[in-house]
Amino acid sequence: MKPTSISEKNWARFKIIILALFVVLALLSIRFTRVGELFSPGVLRTYVDAAGLWAPLAFILFYSTGVCLFVPGTLLTGIGAAIFGPYLGFVYVWLGAMVGSSAAFFIGRTLGRDFAASLVGERLKRFDEAIARNGFAAVLYLRLIYFPFSVMNFGMGLTAVRFLDYFLGTALGILAGTFIFTFFIGNLVEIWTTGNWGQLISYKVFFSIALFVLSLFIPKAVKKIRGEP
């Protein structure tokens, strides 16, 4: 419940300050404290392995927390592929990304939307209304061109986009990229751990490399379809 002793504008300012502090502390904790060590490949694998049957849930929790703390998604995805392989790794990474992106969206929406709305002038208001009407398409497009993941999660919470549009756009938009990266890393790690170097010339490796290279052209292809330079 909002305090009655301060105005709505001051309450919005207070919340945006909390959001700013959260972001700064998240970045500093990963960079300068031992929190960052928890998301290193070796430590994270140790914790996940120790979880036993709960390993998938533990990893999803780690991944989603990492997303909210601005840990690079490529690092977390690579660890997931290395631990669980190309297929289960894809499932758990995708779930972790969805939980984390949803949590970050609600943090941004709860703490920053009121302040952002108070700054919206006539020009920005049209943009805000447009993204509310076309939320799914906007989110899908930004995910397909690999817009910075964590920044977008919090940023979309500041807009008028509906959560369902955001959720569905994210779910579909990260699907291909997540599969390609986990398939690529997972297959290479499997070869490394088994020592079966002959598999380096297998169809799976060539296919995973082809998918990985193809993924680099997805943003350009999407922009070209939309008629952008």
Tab-separated table of C-alpha atoms in Angstrom:
chain	number	residue	atom	x	y	z
A	1	MET	CA	0.000	0.000	0.000
A	2	LYS	CA	1.286	3.464	-0.891
A	3	PRO	CA	2.069	5.748	2.028
A	4	THR	CA	-0.458	8.554	2.396
A	5	SER	CA	2.104	11.016	3.740
A	6	ILE	CA	3.835	11.540	0.415
A	7	SER	CA	2.538	12.282	-3.049
A	8	GLU	CA	2.307	9.698	-5.808
A	9	LYS	CA	5.092	11.468	-7.673
A	10	ASN	CA	7.420	11.241	-4.687
A	11	TRP	CA	6.452	7.610	-4.219
A	12	ALA	CA	7.325	6.943	-7.870
A	13	ARG	CA	10.674	8.695	-7.390
A	14	PHE	CA	11.364	6.650	-4.296
A	15	LYS	CA	10.700	3.405	-6.156
A	16	ILE	CA	12.891	4.346	-9.131
A	17	ILE	CA	15.716	5.100	-6.697
A	18	ILE	CA	15.251	1.627	-5.211
A	19	LEU	CA	15.372	0.157	-8.723
A	20	ALA	CA	18.534	2.100	-9.536
A	21	LEU	CA	20.159	0.945	-6.294
A	22	PHE	CA	19.144	-2.639	-7.048
A	23	VAL	CA	20.783	-2.492	-10.478
A	24	VAL	CA	23.957	-0.860	-9.154
A	25	LEU	CA	24.274	-3.284	-6.252
A	26	ALA	CA	23.621	-6.244	-8.558
A	27	LEU	CA	26.408	-5.168	-10.903
A	28	LEU	CA	28.817	-4.399	-8.060
A	29	SER	CA	28.094	-7.669	-6.241
A	30	ILE	CA	28.862	-9.712	-9.364
A	31	ARG	CA	31.979	-7.705	-10.131
A	32	PHE	CA	33.538	-7.096	-6.720
A	33	THR	CA	32.169	-9.623	-4.189
A	34	ARG	CA	32.120	-13.375	-3.779
A	35	VAL	CA	28.597	-13.490	-5.157
A	36	GLY	CA	30.134	-13.495	-8.622
A	37	GLU	CA	32.079	-16.640	-7.764
A	38	LEU	CA	28.815	-18.551	-7.353
A	39	PHE	CA	28.212	-18.102	-11.079
A	40	SER	CA	31.635	-19.316	-12.187
A	41	PRO	CA	31.448	-22.576	-14.181
A	42	GLY	CA	33.295	-24.697	-11.596
A	43	VAL	CA	31.396	-23.508	-8.524
A	44	LEU	CA	28.020	-23.589	-10.242
A	45	ARG	CA	28.598	-27.125	-11.455
A	46	THR	CA	29.603	-28.221	-7.945
A	47	TYR	CA	26.372	-26.881	-6.465
A	48	VAL	CA	24.235	-28.343	-9.222
A	49	ASP	CA	25.884	-31.771	-8.947
A	50	ALA	CA	25.389	-31.724	-5.176
A	51	ALA	CA	21.668	-31.139	-5.672
A	52	GLY	CA	21.195	-34.668	-7.026
A	53	LEU	CA	17.660	-35.195	-8.299
A	54	TRP	CA	16.982	-31.513	-7.660
A	55	ALA	CA	19.808	-30.502	-10.009
A	56	PRO	CA	17.512	-29.196	-12.796
A	57	LEU	CA	15.542	-27.071	-10.338
A	58	ALA	CA	18.746	-25.821	-8.721
A	59	PHE	CA	20.155	-24.819	-12.084
A	60	ILE	CA	16.952	-23.057	-13.128
A	61	LEU	CA	17.066	-21.132	-9.842
A	62	PHE	CA	20.717	-20.209	-10.392
A	63	TYR	CA	20.039	-19.178	-13.976
A	64	SER	CA	17.023	-17.027	-13.144
A	65	THR	CA	18.888	-15.345	-10.279
A	66	GLY	CA	21.828	-14.709	-12.581
A	67	VAL	CA	19.544	-13.044	-15.110
A	68	CYS	CA	18.295	-10.624	-12.447
A	69	LEU	CA	21.880	-9.894	-11.385
A	70	PHE	CA	23.031	-9.162	-14.950
A	71	VAL	CA	25.226	-12.262	-15.245
A	72	PRO	CA	25.915	-12.737	-18.990
A	73	GLY	CA	23.341	-15.097	-20.459
A	74	THR	CA	25.895	-16.703	-22.765
A	75	LEU	CA	27.930	-17.799	-19.735
A	76	LEU	CA	24.920	-19.290	-17.967
A	77	THR	CA	23.723	-20.970	-21.160
A	78	GLY	CA	27.132	-22.476	-21.820
A	79	ILE	CA	27.265	-23.872	-18.291
A	80	GLY	CA	23.802	-25.386	-18.678
A	81	ALA	CA	24.794	-27.057	-21.940
A	82	ALA	CA	28.012	-28.376	-20.387
A	83	ILE	CA	26.241	-29.842	-17.345
A	84	PHE	CA	23.090	-31.280	-18.906
A	85	GLY	CA	24.037	-31.815	-22.537
A	86	PRO	CA	22.580	-30.347	-25.723
A	87	TYR	CA	18.955	-31.407	-25.238
A	88	LEU	CA	18.150	-31.284	-21.526
A	89	GLY	CA	20.479	-28.308	-21.339
A	90	PHE	CA	18.270	-26.496	-23.824
A	91	VAL	CA	15.136	-27.220	-21.772
A	92	TYR	CA	16.615	-26.092	-18.447
A	93	VAL	CA	18.331	-23.042	-19.928
A	94	TRP	CA	15.116	-21.944	-21.621
A	95	LEU	CA	13.121	-22.402	-18.402
A	96	GLY	CA	15.733	-20.526	-16.388
A	97	ALA	CA	15.750	-17.699	-18.895
A	98	MET	CA	11.967	-17.466	-18.831
A	99	VAL	CA	11.766	-17.422	-15.030
A	100	GLY	CA	14.586	-14.889	-14.769
A	101	SER	CA	13.267	-12.595	-17.502
A	102	SER	CA	9.798	-12.658	-15.966
A	103	ALA	CA	11.160	-11.818	-12.514
A	104	ALA	CA	13.239	-8.955	-13.904
A	105	PHE	CA	10.212	-7.642	-15.803
A	106	PHE	CA	8.132	-7.528	-12.620
A	107	ILE	CA	10.943	-5.814	-10.717
A	108	GLY	CA	11.110	-3.147	-13.410
A	109	ARG	CA	7.319	-2.875	-13.609
A	110	THR	CA	6.842	-2.619	-9.830
A	111	LEU	CA	9.645	-0.185	-9.104
A	112	GLY	CA	10.016	1.821	-12.295
A	113	ARG	CA	6.795	1.970	-14.300
A	114	ASP	CA	5.143	4.774	-12.319
A	115	PHE	CA	8.187	7.009	-12.649
A	116	ALA	CA	8.605	6.208	-16.352
A	117	ALA	CA	4.921	6.980	-16.973
A	118	SER	CA	5.280	10.351	-15.253
A	119	LEU	CA	8.044	11.299	-17.705
A	120	VAL	CA	6.139	10.305	-20.820
A	121	GLY	CA	5.387	13.372	-22.913
A	122	GLU	CA	3.119	13.542	-25.941
A	123	ARG	CA	5.722	12.089	-28.289
A	124	LEU	CA	6.790	9.301	-25.968
A	125	LYS	CA	3.173	8.646	-25.085
A	126	ARG	CA	2.476	7.599	-28.672
A	127	PHE	CA	5.444	5.244	-28.530
A	128	ASP	CA	4.288	3.844	-25.203
A	129	GLU	CA	0.788	3.273	-26.551
A	130	ALA	CA	2.161	1.680	-29.732
A	131	ILE	CA	4.275	-0.801	-27.817
A	132	ALA	CA	1.251	-1.617	-25.664
A	133	ARG	CA	-0.821	-2.360	-28.792
A	134	ASN	CA	1.959	-4.324	-30.510
A	135	GLY	CA	3.733	-5.704	-27.474
A	136	PHE	CA	4.161	-9.264	-28.687
A	137	ALA	CA	5.607	-8.232	-32.060
A	138	ALA	CA	7.919	-5.658	-30.472
A	139	VAL	CA	9.277	-8.078	-27.889
A	140	LEU	CA	9.662	-10.877	-30.455
A	141	TYR	CA	11.562	-8.578	-32.806
A	142	LEU	CA	13.961	-7.349	-30.119
A	143	ARG	CA	14.629	-10.905	-28.950
A	144	LEU	CA	15.341	-12.097	-32.481
A	145	ILE	CA	17.907	-9.350	-33.076
A	146	TYR	CA	19.618	-10.254	-29.781
A	147	PHE	CA	18.895	-7.017	-27.943
A	148	PRO	CA	20.837	-7.153	-24.618
A	149	PHE	CA	18.873	-9.684	-22.588
A	150	SER	CA	18.962	-8.341	-19.033
A	151	VAL	CA	18.614	-4.711	-20.109
A	152	MET	CA	15.500	-5.556	-22.084
A	153	ASN	CA	13.994	-7.558	-19.226
A	154	PHE	CA	14.030	-4.608	-16.863
A	155	GLY	CA	13.416	-2.028	-19.590
A	156	MET	CA	10.240	-3.660	-20.838
A	157	GLY	CA	8.869	-3.480	-17.317
A	158	LEU	CA	9.042	0.313	-17.594
A	159	THR	CA	6.822	0.359	-20.674
A	160	ALA	CA	3.082	-0.234	-21.037
A	161	VAL	CA	3.555	-3.633	-22.687
A	162	ARG	CA	1.321	-6.331	-21.211
A	163	PHE	CA	3.099	-9.115	-19.351
A	164	LEU	CA	1.436	-11.834	-21.454
A	165	ASP	CA	2.722	-10.210	-24.666
A	166	TYR	CA	6.157	-9.863	-23.110
A	167	PHE	CA	6.163	-13.462	-21.890
A	168	LEU	CA	5.039	-14.966	-25.202
A	169	GLY	CA	7.342	-12.756	-27.265
A	170	THR	CA	10.274	-13.741	-25.078
A	171	ALA	CA	9.357	-17.427	-25.038
A	172	LEU	CA	9.291	-17.606	-28.820
A	173	GLY	CA	12.033	-15.085	-29.474
A	174	ILE	CA	14.751	-16.846	-27.463
A	175	LEU	CA	13.772	-20.355	-28.557
A	176	ALA	CA	15.957	-20.659	-31.661
A	177	GLY	CA	19.012	-18.908	-30.234
A	178	THR	CA	18.892	-20.927	-27.022
A	179	PHE	CA	18.630	-24.240	-28.851
A	180	ILE	CA	21.417	-23.407	-31.293
A	181	PHE	CA	23.847	-22.329	-28.577
A	182	THR	CA	23.128	-25.216	-26.193
A	183	PHE	CA	23.258	-27.737	-29.043
A	184	PHE	CA	26.607	-26.358	-30.194
A	185	ILE	CA	28.246	-26.166	-26.755
A	186	GLY	CA	26.653	-29.377	-25.489
A	187	ASN	CA	27.981	-31.481	-28.350
A	188	LEU	CA	31.491	-30.086	-28.065
A	189	VAL	CA	31.562	-30.692	-24.308
A	190	GLU	CA	30.326	-34.272	-24.770
A	191	ILE	CA	33.208	-34.955	-27.171
A	192	TRP	CA	35.680	-33.327	-24.780
A	193	THR	CA	34.528	-35.312	-21.733
A	194	THR	CA	34.316	-38.680	-23.524
A	195	GLY	CA	37.584	-38.210	-25.377
A	196	ASN	CA	35.969	-39.548	-28.527
A	197	TRP	CA	37.744	-37.125	-30.842
A	198	GLY	CA	36.532	-38.995	-33.910
A	199	GLN	CA	33.151	-37.431	-33.270
A	200	LEU	CA	34.621	-34.086	-34.304
A	201	ILE	CA	33.839	-35.044	-37.887
A	202	SER	CA	30.373	-36.384	-37.098
A	203	TYR	CA	27.197	-34.971	-38.572
A	204	LYS	CA	26.167	-33.615	-35.163
A	205	VAL	CA	29.245	-31.411	-34.949
A	206	PHE	CA	28.890	-30.132	-38.485
A	207	PHE	CA	25.194	-29.537	-37.938
A	208	SER	CA	25.787	-27.696	-34.662
A	209	ILE	CA	28.471	-25.520	-36.258
A	210	ALA	CA	26.168	-24.760	-39.191
A	211	LEU	CA	23.383	-23.783	-36.775
A	212	PHE	CA	25.755	-21.626	-34.750
A	213	VAL	CA	26.973	-19.765	-37.844
A	214	LEU	CA	23.385	-19.422	-39.035
A	215	SER	CA	22.398	-17.847	-35.721
A	216	LEU	CA	24.851	-15.010	-36.355
A	217	PHE	CA	22.821	-13.993	-39.390
A	218	ILE	CA	19.413	-14.072	-37.677
A	219	PRO	CA	19.497	-10.398	-36.591
A	220	LYS	CA	20.417	-9.220	-40.101
A	221	ALA	CA	17.762	-11.421	-41.675
A	222	VAL	CA	15.068	-10.084	-39.333
A	223	LYS	CA	16.079	-6.478	-40.014
A	224	LYS	CA	16.095	-7.098	-43.760
A	225	ILE	CA	12.599	-8.565	-43.613
A	226	ARG	CA	11.445	-5.440	-41.796
A	227	GLY	CA	13.129	-3.264	-44.431
A	228	GLU	CA	15.715	-1.832	-42.031
A	229	PRO	CA	19.284	-0.981	-43.159
